[in-house]
């Protein structure tokens, strides 16, 4: 098992369904949590909260296929298909009934997983990911989703695209090794190929919306109050439709897990301790 030291994530690889999947793991505890990395970042996005979260659960942080450093499979590049792979990841690590933390692009995937596999996942923490339909996305992300083709992005410098996106991290100072990991994770054609995932939103999000009222898995939803990429209306859309959900708005932009790391960790660990077991129609804070 991969260990952590002084809050630093130590990645390694495991083959799952023929794909090289990068992950990091903390020490064993009674409860288990699967952490799925956000887009244009990697599993290092959880480094600011790693120690706090690891005090409460055995953590398995994963770069989803095609994101971070994990190998891509074109068949998986949609929320619904990725939701099935989330279950395969849990199976591969022997996580029978884990909590799942799925920010950003993982939001749709874990919700599809919970809809298709009732009672397989103990609880979900989602947010900062596209969910509302009609689409409610910031201009840049909406352009990526709706561009007629990808040629202009194939000809662009992916490191610069990622660097521009990372300027949205307002308070947290990225360590050099983390910034370089984010930049190099989407080099070559990896950025443009990862775009295919969000470009399925116009067809996948309406299908997900139909399933939301059927999801009984408890869901903690979060959103940055001034997220320019994924406005809070996406979180509100989920809260209005999920029967067992709680919504917390956090004073941050898109990168809540880094810019508001202490508050985010407290939110997640409180959810794991008591929140998921008592969630009904909780009020928006």
CSV table of C-alpha atoms in Angstrom, one decimal:
chain,number,residue,atom,x,y,z
A,1,UNK,CA,0.0,0.0,0.0
A,2,UNK,CA,1.3,3.5,-0.8
A,3,UNK,CA,1.9,5.7,2.2
A,4,UNK,CA,1.8,9.4,2.8
A,5,UNK,CA,4.3,11.5,4.7
A,6,UNK,CA,3.9,15.0,6.1
A,7,UNK,CA,0.8,15.6,4.0
A,8,UNK,CA,2.6,14.8,0.7
A,9,UNK,CA,0.7,12.5,-1.7
A,10,UNK,CA,2.9,9.7,-3.1
A,11,UNK,CA,1.4,8.5,-6.4
A,12,UNK,CA,1.8,5.1,-8.1
A,13,UNK,CA,0.0,3.2,-10.7
A,14,UNK,CA,-2.4,0.2,-10.9
A,15,UNK,CA,-3.9,-1.5,-13.9
A,16,UNK,CA,-7.7,-1.5,-13.9
A,17,UNK,CA,-9.5,-2.9,-16.9
A,18,UNK,CA,-6.3,-2.7,-18.9
A,19,UNK,CA,-5.7,1.0,-18.2
A,20,UNK,CA,-2.8,2.4,-16.2
A,21,UNK,CA,-4.5,4.4,-13.4
A,22,UNK,CA,-2.6,6.7,-11.1
A,23,UNK,CA,-3.6,6.7,-7.5
A,24,UNK,CA,-2.4,7.5,-4.0
A,25,UNK,CA,-3.5,5.8,-0.8
A,26,UNK,CA,-3.4,6.7,2.9
A,27,UNK,CA,-3.2,4.3,5.8
A,28,UNK,CA,-6.0,1.9,6.5
A,29,UNK,CA,-9.0,2.9,8.7
A,30,UNK,CA,-12.4,1.5,9.3
A,31,UNK,CA,-14.1,3.8,6.8
A,32,UNK,CA,-13.1,4.3,3.2
A,33,UNK,CA,-13.2,7.2,0.8
A,34,UNK,CA,-12.6,7.4,-2.9
A,35,UNK,CA,-11.3,10.8,-4.1
A,36,UNK,CA,-11.6,11.6,-7.8
A,37,UNK,CA,-9.5,14.4,-9.1
A,38,UNK,CA,-10.8,17.5,-10.9
A,39,UNK,CA,-10.1,18.5,-14.5
A,40,UNK,CA,-7.0,20.4,-15.5
A,41,UNK,CA,-5.6,19.3,-12.2
A,42,UNK,CA,-4.8,15.9,-10.8
A,43,UNK,CA,-5.0,13.9,-7.6
A,44,UNK,CA,-2.5,16.5,-6.1
A,45,UNK,CA,-5.6,18.7,-5.8
A,46,UNK,CA,-6.3,16.8,-2.6
A,47,UNK,CA,-2.9,17.5,-1.1
A,48,UNK,CA,-4.0,20.6,1.0
A,49,UNK,CA,-6.7,18.5,2.6
A,50,UNK,CA,-5.0,15.1,2.7
A,51,UNK,CA,-3.9,15.0,6.3
A,52,UNK,CA,-7.3,16.2,7.6
A,53,UNK,CA,-9.2,13.8,5.5
A,54,UNK,CA,-6.9,10.9,6.3
A,55,UNK,CA,-7.6,11.2,10.0
A,56,UNK,CA,-11.2,10.1,9.3
A,57,UNK,CA,-11.0,7.5,6.5
A,58,UNK,CA,-8.7,5.4,4.4
A,59,UNK,CA,-8.3,7.5,1.3
A,60,UNK,CA,-7.8,6.3,-2.3
A,61,UNK,CA,-7.3,9.3,-4.6
A,62,UNK,CA,-7.5,8.6,-8.3
A,63,UNK,CA,-6.9,10.3,-11.6
A,64,UNK,CA,-9.8,9.2,-13.7
A,65,UNK,CA,-8.9,7.8,-17.2
A,66,UNK,CA,-7.8,10.6,-19.5
A,67,UNK,CA,-7.3,13.0,-16.6
A,68,UNK,CA,-4.2,13.7,-14.6
A,69,UNK,CA,-1.7,11.0,-15.5
A,70,UNK,CA,-4.1,8.1,-16.0
A,71,UNK,CA,-4.3,6.4,-19.3
A,72,UNK,CA,-7.2,7.4,-21.5
A,73,UNK,CA,-9.9,5.3,-23.1
A,74,UNK,CA,-12.2,7.2,-25.5
A,75,UNK,CA,-15.1,4.9,-24.6
A,76,UNK,CA,-15.0,6.3,-21.0
A,77,UNK,CA,-15.1,10.0,-21.9
A,78,UNK,CA,-18.5,10.9,-20.8
A,79,UNK,CA,-20.1,11.1,-17.3
A,80,UNK,CA,-22.3,8.1,-17.7
A,81,UNK,CA,-19.5,5.8,-18.9
A,82,UNK,CA,-17.1,7.2,-16.3
A,83,UNK,CA,-19.6,6.4,-13.6
A,84,UNK,CA,-19.4,2.8,-14.5
A,85,UNK,CA,-15.6,3.0,-14.2
A,86,UNK,CA,-15.9,4.6,-10.8
A,87,UNK,CA,-17.5,1.4,-9.6
A,88,UNK,CA,-14.7,-0.6,-11.2
A,89,UNK,CA,-12.2,1.5,-9.3
A,90,UNK,CA,-14.0,0.8,-6.1
A,91,UNK,CA,-14.0,-2.9,-6.9
A,92,UNK,CA,-10.3,-2.9,-7.8
A,93,UNK,CA,-9.4,-1.4,-4.4
A,94,UNK,CA,-11.9,-3.6,-2.4
A,95,UNK,CA,-14.0,-0.6,-1.3
A,96,UNK,CA,-17.3,-2.2,-0.6
A,97,UNK,CA,-19.3,0.8,0.5
A,98,UNK,CA,-17.1,3.9,0.3
A,99,UNK,CA,-17.8,7.6,0.6
A,100,UNK,CA,-16.9,9.2,-2.7
A,101,UNK,CA,-15.6,12.8,-3.2
A,102,UNK,CA,-16.1,13.9,-6.8
A,103,UNK,CA,-15.6,17.5,-7.5
A,104,UNK,CA,-15.7,19.2,-10.9
A,105,UNK,CA,-16.0,16.7,-13.8
A,106,UNK,CA,-16.4,13.8,-11.4
A,107,UNK,CA,-19.7,15.3,-10.2
A,108,UNK,CA,-21.7,13.8,-13.1
A,109,UNK,CA,-19.9,10.5,-13.0
A,110,UNK,CA,-20.5,9.7,-9.4
A,111,UNK,CA,-24.2,10.8,-9.7
A,112,UNK,CA,-24.6,8.4,-12.6
A,113,UNK,CA,-22.8,5.7,-10.6
A,114,UNK,CA,-25.2,6.2,-7.6
A,115,UNK,CA,-28.3,6.2,-9.9
A,116,UNK,CA,-27.3,2.9,-11.7
A,117,UNK,CA,-25.9,1.2,-8.6
A,118,UNK,CA,-28.2,2.0,-5.7
A,119,UNK,CA,-26.6,1.3,-2.2
A,120,UNK,CA,-23.2,0.6,-3.7
A,121,UNK,CA,-21.8,4.0,-2.5
A,122,UNK,CA,-22.2,5.2,1.1
A,123,UNK,CA,-22.4,8.9,0.4
A,124,UNK,CA,-21.2,11.5,-2.2
A,125,UNK,CA,-19.6,14.9,-2.0
A,126,UNK,CA,-20.0,16.7,-5.3
A,127,UNK,CA,-19.8,20.3,-6.6
A,128,UNK,CA,-18.0,22.7,-8.9
A,129,UNK,CA,-19.1,20.6,-11.8
A,130,UNK,CA,-21.6,21.1,-14.7
A,131,UNK,CA,-25.0,19.8,-13.7
A,132,UNK,CA,-27.8,22.2,-14.8
A,133,UNK,CA,-29.6,21.9,-18.1
A,134,UNK,CA,-30.0,24.2,-20.0
A,135,UNK,CA,-26.2,24.6,-19.6
A,136,UNK,CA,-25.2,27.2,-16.9
A,137,UNK,CA,-21.4,27.5,-17.5
A,138,UNK,CA,-18.9,30.3,-17.5
A,139,UNK,CA,-18.0,31.7,-20.9
A,140,UNK,CA,-14.7,29.9,-21.3
A,141,UNK,CA,-16.0,26.5,-20.3
A,142,UNK,CA,-19.2,27.0,-22.4
A,143,UNK,CA,-17.0,27.8,-25.4
A,144,UNK,CA,-15.1,24.5,-24.9
A,145,UNK,CA,-18.3,22.6,-24.7
A,146,UNK,CA,-20.0,24.2,-27.6
A,147,UNK,CA,-17.1,24.9,-30.1
A,148,UNK,CA,-18.0,23.5,-33.6
A,149,UNK,CA,-14.8,21.6,-33.7
A,150,UNK,CA,-11.5,21.2,-31.8
A,151,UNK,CA,-9.0,22.3,-34.4
A,152,UNK,CA,-8.1,25.6,-32.7
A,153,UNK,CA,-7.4,23.7,-29.4
A,154,UNK,CA,-5.3,21.1,-31.2
A,155,UNK,CA,-3.1,23.9,-32.4
A,156,UNK,CA,-2.9,25.7,-29.0
A,157,UNK,CA,-0.2,25.2,-26.3
A,158,UNK,CA,-1.9,23.0,-23.7
A,159,UNK,CA,0.5,24.0,-21.0
A,160,UNK,CA,-0.6,27.6,-21.5
A,161,UNK,CA,-4.2,26.7,-21.4
A,162,UNK,CA,-3.7,24.9,-18.1
A,163,UNK,CA,-1.6,27.8,-16.7
A,164,UNK,CA,-4.3,30.3,-17.6
A,165,UNK,CA,-6.9,28.1,-15.9
A,166,UNK,CA,-4.8,27.9,-12.7
A,167,UNK,CA,-4.8,31.7,-12.3
A,168,UNK,CA,-8.3,31.0,-10.9
A,169,UNK,CA,-6.6,29.7,-7.8
A,170,UNK,CA,-6.9,32.8,-5.7
A,171,UNK,CA,-5.4,32.1,-2.3
A,172,UNK,CA,-3.5,28.8,-2.3
A,173,UNK,CA,0.1,28.9,-3.5
A,174,UNK,CA,0.7,25.8,-5.6
A,175,UNK,CA,3.9,24.0,-4.7
A,176,UNK,CA,6.2,23.8,-7.8
A,177,UNK,CA,5.9,20.0,-8.0
A,178,UNK,CA,2.1,20.3,-8.1
A,179,UNK,CA,2.0,23.0,-10.6
A,180,UNK,CA,4.3,21.1,-12.9
A,181,UNK,CA,2.2,18.0,-12.5
A,182,UNK,CA,-0.9,19.9,-13.6
A,183,UNK,CA,0.9,21.4,-16.6
A,184,UNK,CA,2.5,18.1,-17.7
A,185,UNK,CA,-0.6,16.0,-17.2
A,186,UNK,CA,-2.3,17.7,-20.2
A,187,UNK,CA,0.7,18.0,-22.5
A,188,UNK,CA,0.6,16.9,-26.2
A,189,UNK,CA,-3.0,15.9,-27.1
A,190,UNK,CA,-4.1,15.1,-23.6
A,191,UNK,CA,-5.9,18.4,-23.0
A,192,UNK,CA,-7.8,18.4,-26.3
A,193,UNK,CA,-8.7,14.7,-25.9
A,194,UNK,CA,-10.0,15.4,-22.3
A,195,UNK,CA,-12.3,18.0,-23.8
A,196,UNK,CA,-14.5,15.3,-25.3
A,197,UNK,CA,-15.8,14.5,-21.8
A,198,UNK,CA,-17.4,18.0,-21.2
A,199,UNK,CA,-18.5,18.1,-24.8
A,200,UNK,CA,-21.0,15.4,-24.0
A,201,UNK,CA,-22.8,17.6,-21.4
A,202,UNK,CA,-25.5,18.7,-23.9
A,203,UNK,CA,-26.7,15.1,-24.1
A,204,UNK,CA,-25.6,13.7,-20.8
A,205,UNK,CA,-26.8,16.3,-18.4
A,206,UNK,CA,-30.5,16.1,-19.5
A,207,UNK,CA,-30.3,12.4,-19.0
A,208,UNK,CA,-28.8,12.8,-15.6
A,209,UNK,CA,-31.4,15.4,-14.6
A,210,UNK,CA,-34.1,12.7,-15.2
A,211,UNK,CA,-32.3,10.4,-12.8
A,212,UNK,CA,-31.6,12.8,-9.9
A,213,UNK,CA,-35.0,12.4,-8.1
A,214,UNK,CA,-34.4,8.6,-8.0
A,215,UNK,CA,-31.0,8.8,-6.2
A,216,UNK,CA,-31.3,7.8,-2.6
A,217,UNK,CA,-27.6,8.0,-1.8
A,218,UNK,CA,-27.0,11.0,0.6
A,219,UNK,CA,-25.2,13.8,-1.3
A,220,UNK,CA,-23.3,16.7,0.1
A,221,UNK,CA,-23.2,19.5,-2.5
A,222,UNK,CA,-20.8,22.4,-2.3
A,223,UNK,CA,-20.2,25.4,-4.5
A,224,UNK,CA,-17.9,28.4,-4.6
A,225,UNK,CA,-20.0,31.6,-4.3
A,226,UNK,CA,-18.1,33.3,-7.1
A,227,UNK,CA,-17.1,30.4,-9.3
A,228,UNK,CA,-16.6,31.9,-12.8
A,229,UNK,CA,-16.5,28.5,-14.5
A,230,UNK,CA,-19.4,26.6,-12.9
A,231,UNK,CA,-21.8,29.1,-11.3
A,232,UNK,CA,-23.5,28.1,-8.1
A,233,UNK,CA,-26.8,27.6,-9.9
A,234,UNK,CA,-25.5,24.1,-10.9
A,235,UNK,CA,-25.3,23.2,-7.2
A,236,UNK,CA,-28.7,24.6,-6.6
A,237,UNK,CA,-30.1,22.6,-9.5
A,238,UNK,CA,-28.8,19.4,-7.9
A,239,UNK,CA,-30.1,20.3,-4.4
A,240,UNK,CA,-33.6,21.0,-5.8
A,241,UNK,CA,-33.8,17.5,-7.4
A,242,UNK,CA,-31.8,15.2,-5.1
A,243,UNK,CA,-34.1,13.8,-2.4
A,244,UNK,CA,-31.3,13.4,0.2
A,245,UNK,CA,-29.0,16.3,-0.2
A,246,UNK,CA,-27.3,19.2,1.6
A,247,UNK,CA,-25.9,22.3,0.0
A,248,UNK,CA,-23.1,24.5,1.4
A,249,UNK,CA,-21.9,27.6,-0.4
A,250,UNK,CA,-18.3,28.5,0.3
A,251,UNK,CA,-16.6,31.9,-0.1
A,252,UNK,CA,-14.3,30.9,-2.9
A,253,UNK,CA,-14.1,30.7,-6.7
A,254,UNK,CA,-13.9,27.4,-8.6
A,255,UNK,CA,-11.0,25.8,-6.8
A,256,UNK,CA,-12.7,25.4,-3.4
A,257,UNK,CA,-10.6,22.3,-2.4
A,258,UNK,CA,-7.4,24.4,-2.6
A,259,UNK,CA,-8.5,28.0,-2.0
A,260,UNK,CA,-10.7,27.1,1.0
A,261,UNK,CA,-8.9,23.9,2.0
A,262,UNK,CA,-9.6,24.1,5.8
A,263,UNK,CA,-13.3,24.8,5.3
A,264,UNK,CA,-13.6,22.2,2.6
A,265,UNK,CA,-11.9,19.5,4.8
A,266,UNK,CA,-14.2,20.4,7.7
A,267,UNK,CA,-17.2,20.2,5.5
A,268,UNK,CA,-16.2,16.8,4.1
A,269,UNK,CA,-15.2,15.2,7.5
A,270,UNK,CA,-18.3,16.5,9.2
A,271,UNK,CA,-20.4,15.0,6.4
A,272,UNK,CA,-18.6,11.6,6.9
A,273,UNK,CA,-19.0,11.7,10.7
A,274,UNK,CA,-22.7,12.6,11.0
A,275,UNK,CA,-24.0,14.6,8.0
A,276,UNK,CA,-24.7,11.8,5.5
A,277,UNK,CA,-26.6,9.7,8.1
A,278,UNK,CA,-29.0,12.5,8.9
A,279,UNK,CA,-29.6,14.2,5.6
A,280,UNK,CA,-33.1,14.9,4.4
A,281,UNK,CA,-34.1,18.2,2.9
A,282,UNK,CA,-31.4,20.3,4.6
A,283,UNK,CA,-31.5,24.0,4.2
A,284,UNK,CA,-29.1,26.0,2.1
A,285,UNK,CA,-26.5,27.6,4.3
